[in-house]
Coordinates of N, CA, C and O in Angstrom, one line a residue:
D1 N 0.8 -1.2 0.0 CA 0.0 0.0 0.0 C 0.9 1.2 0.0 O 1.4 1.7 1.0
A2 N 1.1 1.8 -1.2 CA 2.0 3.0 -1.3 C 1.4 4.2 -0.7 O 2.1 5.2 -0.4
T3 N 0.1 4.3 -0.3 CA -0.5 5.5 0.3 C 0.0 5.7 1.7 O -0.2 6.8 2.2
T4 N 0.6 4.7 2.3 CA 1.1 4.9 3.7 C 2.5 5.6 3.7 O 3.0 6.0 4.7
F5 N 3.1 5.8 2.5 CA 4.4 6.5 2.4 C 4.1 8.0 2.2 O 3.0 8.4 2.0
F6 N 5.2 8.8 2.4 CA 5.1 10.2 2.2 C 4.7 10.5 0.7 O 5.0 9.7 -0.2
P7 N 4.0 11.6 0.4 CA 3.6 11.8 -1.0 C 4.7 11.9 -2.0 O 4.5 11.6 -3.2
S8 N 5.9 12.3 -1.5 CA 7.1 12.2 -2.4 C 8.3 12.1 -1.4 O 8.2 12.5 -0.2
G9 N 9.4 11.6 -1.9 CA 10.6 11.5 -1.0 C 11.6 10.6 -1.5 O 11.8 10.3 -2.7
Y10 N 12.3 9.9 -0.5 CA 13.4 9.0 -0.8 C 13.1 7.7 -0.1 O 12.5 7.6 1.0
L11 N 13.5 6.6 -0.8 CA 13.5 5.3 -0.2 C 14.9 4.8 0.0 O 15.7 5.0 -0.9
L12 N 15.2 4.1 1.0 CA 16.5 3.4 1.2 C 16.1 1.9 1.3 O 15.5 1.4 2.3
I13 N 16.5 1.1 0.2 CA 16.2 -0.3 0.2 C 17.6 -1.0 0.2 O 18.4 -0.9 -0.8
D14 N 17.9 -1.6 1.3 CA 19.2 -2.2 1.5 C 20.2 -1.1 1.4 O 20.3 -0.2 2.2
K15 N 21.1 -1.1 0.3 CA 22.1 0.0 0.2 C 21.7 0.9 -1.0 O 22.5 1.8 -1.4
E16 N 20.5 0.8 -1.6 CA 20.2 1.6 -2.8 C 19.2 2.7 -2.4 O 18.2 2.5 -1.7
W17 N 19.6 3.9 -2.8 CA 18.7 5.1 -2.6 C 17.8 5.2 -3.9 O 18.3 5.0 -5.0
V18 N 16.5 5.5 -3.6 CA 15.5 5.7 -4.7 C 14.8 7.0 -4.4 O 14.5 7.3 -3.2
T19 N 14.5 7.8 -5.4 CA 13.6 8.9 -5.2 C 12.3 8.7 -5.9 O 12.2 7.9 -6.9
Y20 N 11.2 9.3 -5.5 CA 9.9 9.2 -6.1 C 9.2 10.5 -6.0 O 9.4 11.3 -5.0
T21 N 8.4 10.9 -6.9 CA 7.7 12.2 -6.9 C 6.2 12.1 -6.5 O 5.6 13.1 -6.3
G22 N 5.7 10.8 -6.4 CA 4.3 10.7 -6.1 C 3.9 9.2 -5.8 O 4.8 8.3 -6.0
T23 N 2.7 9.0 -5.4 CA 2.2 7.6 -5.1 C 0.8 7.5 -5.7 O 0.1 8.4 -5.9
T24 N 0.5 6.2 -6.0 CA -0.9 5.8 -6.3 C -1.3 4.8 -5.2 O -0.4 4.5 -4.3
P25 N -2.5 4.3 -5.1 CA -2.8 3.3 -4.1 C -1.9 2.1 -4.1 O -1.7 1.4 -3.1
T26 N -1.3 1.8 -5.3 CA -0.5 0.5 -5.4 C 1.0 0.7 -5.8 O 1.7 -0.3 -5.9
S27 N 1.4 1.9 -6.1 CA 2.7 2.1 -6.7 C 3.3 3.5 -6.4 O 2.6 4.4 -6.0
F28 N 4.6 3.7 -6.8 CA 5.2 4.9 -6.7 C 5.3 5.5 -8.1 O 5.5 4.7 -9.1
T29 N 5.3 6.8 -8.3 CA 5.5 7.4 -9.6 C 6.7 8.3 -9.6 O 7.2 8.7 -8.5
G30 N 7.2 8.6 -10.8 CA 8.4 9.4 -10.9 C 9.6 8.9 -10.2 O 10.4 9.6 -9.6
V31 N 9.8 7.5 -10.4 CA 10.8 6.8 -9.6 C 12.2 6.9 -10.4 O 12.2 6.8 -11.6
T32 N 13.2 7.3 -9.6 CA 14.6 7.2 -10.1 C 15.4 6.3 -9.2 O 15.5 6.6 -8.0
R33 N 15.9 5.2 -9.7 CA 16.6 4.3 -8.8 C 18.1 4.5 -8.9 O 18.6 5.1 -9.9
G34 N 18.8 4.1 -7.9 CA 20.3 4.1 -7.9 C 20.8 5.6 -7.8 O 21.8 5.9 -8.4
V35 N 20.1 6.4 -7.0 CA 20.6 7.8 -6.9 C 21.7 7.9 -5.8 O 21.9 7.0 -5.1
N36 N 22.3 9.1 -5.8 CA 23.4 9.3 -4.8 C 24.5 8.3 -4.9 O 25.1 7.9 -3.9
G37 N 24.8 7.9 -6.1 CA 26.0 7.0 -6.3 C 25.7 5.6 -5.9 O 26.7 4.8 -5.9
T38 N 24.4 5.2 -5.7 CA 24.1 3.8 -5.4 C 23.8 3.0 -6.6 O 23.6 3.6 -7.7
T39 N 23.6 1.7 -6.5 CA 23.4 0.9 -7.7 C 22.0 0.2 -7.5 O 21.7 -0.3 -6.5
A40 N 21.2 0.3 -8.6 CA 19.9 -0.4 -8.6 C 20.1 -1.9 -8.5 O 21.0 -2.5 -9.1
A41 N 19.2 -2.6 -7.8 CA 19.4 -4.0 -7.6 C 18.0 -4.6 -7.5 O 17.0 -3.9 -7.3
A42 N 17.9 -6.0 -7.6 CA 16.6 -6.7 -7.4 C 16.5 -7.0 -5.9 O 17.4 -7.2 -5.2
Y43 N 15.2 -7.0 -5.4 CA 14.9 -7.3 -4.0 C 13.8 -8.3 -3.9 O 12.9 -8.3 -4.7
L44 N 13.9 -9.1 -2.8 CA 12.9 -10.1 -2.6 C 11.7 -9.5 -1.8 O 11.9 -8.5 -1.0
S45 N 10.6 -10.1 -1.9 CA 9.4 -9.7 -1.1 C 9.8 -9.8 0.4 O 10.5 -10.8 0.8
G46 N 9.5 -8.9 1.2 CA 9.8 -8.9 2.6 C 11.0 -8.1 3.0 O 11.4 -8.0 4.1
T47 N 11.6 -7.4 2.0 CA 12.8 -6.6 2.2 C 12.3 -5.3 2.9 O 11.3 -4.7 2.6
T48 N 13.1 -4.9 3.9 CA 12.8 -3.7 4.7 C 13.1 -2.4 3.9 O 14.2 -2.4 3.3
V49 N 12.2 -1.5 3.9 CA 12.4 -0.2 3.2 C 12.3 0.9 4.2 O 11.3 1.0 5.0
Q50 N 13.2 1.8 4.2 CA 13.2 3.0 5.0 C 12.7 4.1 4.1 O 13.2 4.2 2.9
Y51 N 11.9 5.0 4.6 CA 11.4 6.1 3.7 C 11.6 7.4 4.4 O 11.5 7.5 5.6
F52 N 11.9 8.4 3.6 CA 12.3 9.7 4.1 C 11.6 10.8 3.3 O 11.4 10.7 2.1
A53 N 11.2 11.9 4.0 CA 10.6 13.1 3.3 C 11.5 14.2 3.8 O 11.8 14.4 4.9
V54 N 11.9 15.0 2.8 CA 12.7 16.2 3.1 C 11.9 17.4 2.9 O 11.4 17.7 1.7
V55 N 11.6 18.2 3.9 CA 10.8 19.4 3.8 C 11.7 20.6 4.2 O 12.3 20.6 5.2
P56 N 11.8 21.6 3.3 CA 12.6 22.8 3.6 C 12.3 23.3 5.0 O 11.2 23.4 5.4
N57 N 13.4 23.6 5.8 CA 13.3 24.2 7.1 C 12.6 23.3 8.1 O 12.1 23.8 9.1
Q58 N 12.5 22.0 7.9 CA 11.9 21.1 8.8 C 12.9 19.9 9.0 O 13.7 19.6 8.2
P59 N 12.8 19.2 10.2 CA 13.6 18.0 10.3 C 13.2 17.0 9.3 O 12.1 17.0 8.8
V60 N 14.1 16.1 9.0 CA 13.8 15.0 8.1 C 12.8 14.0 8.7 O 13.0 13.6 9.9
A61 N 11.7 13.7 8.1 CA 10.8 12.7 8.6 C 11.2 11.4 8.0 O 11.7 11.2 7.0
Q62 N 10.9 10.3 8.9 CA 11.4 9.0 8.5 C 10.4 7.9 8.9 O 9.7 8.1 9.9
G63 N 10.3 6.8 8.2 CA 9.5 5.7 8.6 C 10.1 4.4 8.1 O 11.1 4.4 7.3
V64 N 9.6 3.2 8.5 CA 10.1 1.9 8.0 C 8.9 1.1 7.7 O 7.9 1.0 8.4
Q65 N 9.0 0.3 6.5 CA 8.0 -0.6 6.1 C 8.7 -1.8 5.5 O 9.8 -1.7 5.1
T66 N 7.9 -2.9 5.4 CA 8.4 -4.1 4.8 C 7.7 -4.3 3.5 O 6.4 -4.2 3.5
L67 N 8.4 -4.6 2.4 CA 7.7 -4.8 1.1 C 7.1 -6.2 1.0 O 7.7 -7.1 1.6

Protein backbone atom coordinates (compact mmCIF):
# COMPACT_ATOMS: atom_id res chain seq x y z
CA ASP A 1 0.00 0.00 0.00
CA ALA A 2 1.97 2.98 -1.29
CA THR A 3 -0.47 5.46 0.26
CA THR A 4 1.13 4.92 3.67
CA PHE A 5 4.38 6.47 2.40
CA PHE A 6 5.07 10.22 2.15
CA PRO A 7 3.56 11.85 -0.98
CA SER A 8 7.12 12.23 -2.37
CA GLY A 9 10.57 11.53 -1.02
CA TYR A 10 13.38 9.03 -0.79
CA LEU A 11 13.49 5.28 -0.17
CA LEU A 12 16.47 3.37 1.17
CA ILE A 13 16.24 -0.29 0.18
CA ASP A 14 19.24 -2.21 1.50
CA LYS A 15 22.05 0.01 0.16
CA GLU A 16 20.16 1.55 -2.77
CA TRP A 17 18.68 5.05 -2.64
CA VAL A 18 15.54 5.69 -4.69
CA THR A 19 13.63 8.94 -5.24
CA TYR A 20 9.94 9.21 -6.13
CA THR A 21 7.68 12.16 -6.90
CA GLY A 22 4.27 10.67 -6.10
CA THR A 23 2.21 7.64 -5.13
CA THR A 24 -0.91 5.81 -6.27
CA PRO A 25 -2.76 3.30 -4.09
CA THR A 26 -0.47 0.53 -5.35
CA SER A 27 2.74 2.10 -6.68
CA PHE A 28 5.24 4.94 -6.73
CA THR A 29 5.46 7.44 -9.60
CA GLY A 30 8.39 9.45 -10.93
CA VAL A 31 10.83 6.82 -9.64
CA THR A 32 14.58 7.20 -10.10
CA ARG A 33 16.63 4.26 -8.85
CA GLY A 34 20.28 4.14 -7.90
CA VAL A 35 20.60 7.80 -6.90
CA ASN A 36 23.38 9.33 -4.78
CA GLY A 37 25.97 7.00 -6.30
CA THR A 38 24.14 3.79 -5.37
CA THR A 39 23.36 0.87 -7.68
CA ALA A 40 19.88 -0.41 -8.60
CA ALA A 41 19.36 -4.05 -7.60
CA ALA A 42 16.61 -6.68 -7.37
CA TYR A 43 14.94 -7.28 -4.00
CA LEU A 44 12.88 -10.10 -2.55
CA SER A 45 9.44 -9.66 -1.06
CA GLY A 46 9.83 -8.92 2.64
CA THR A 47 12.78 -6.56 2.19
CA THR A 48 12.75 -3.69 4.69
CA VAL A 49 12.35 -0.22 3.22
CA GLN A 50 13.17 3.01 5.02
CA TYR A 51 11.42 6.09 3.70
CA PHE A 52 12.27 9.75 4.11
CA ALA A 53 10.64 13.07 3.33
CA VAL A 54 12.73 16.20 3.12
CA VAL A 55 10.82 19.40 3.80
CA PRO A 56 12.63 22.75 3.65
CA ASN A 57 13.28 24.22 7.11
CA GLN A 58 11.94 21.10 8.83
CA PRO A 59 13.58 18.01 10.34
CA VAL A 60 13.77 14.98 8.07
CA ALA A 61 10.75 12.72 8.56
CA GLN A 62 11.37 8.98 8.48
CA GLY A 63 9.52 5.66 8.61
CA VAL A 64 10.12 1.94 7.98
CA GLN A 65 7.99 -0.62 6.13
CA THR A 66 8.42 -4.13 4.78
CA LEU A 67 7.72 -4.79 1.09
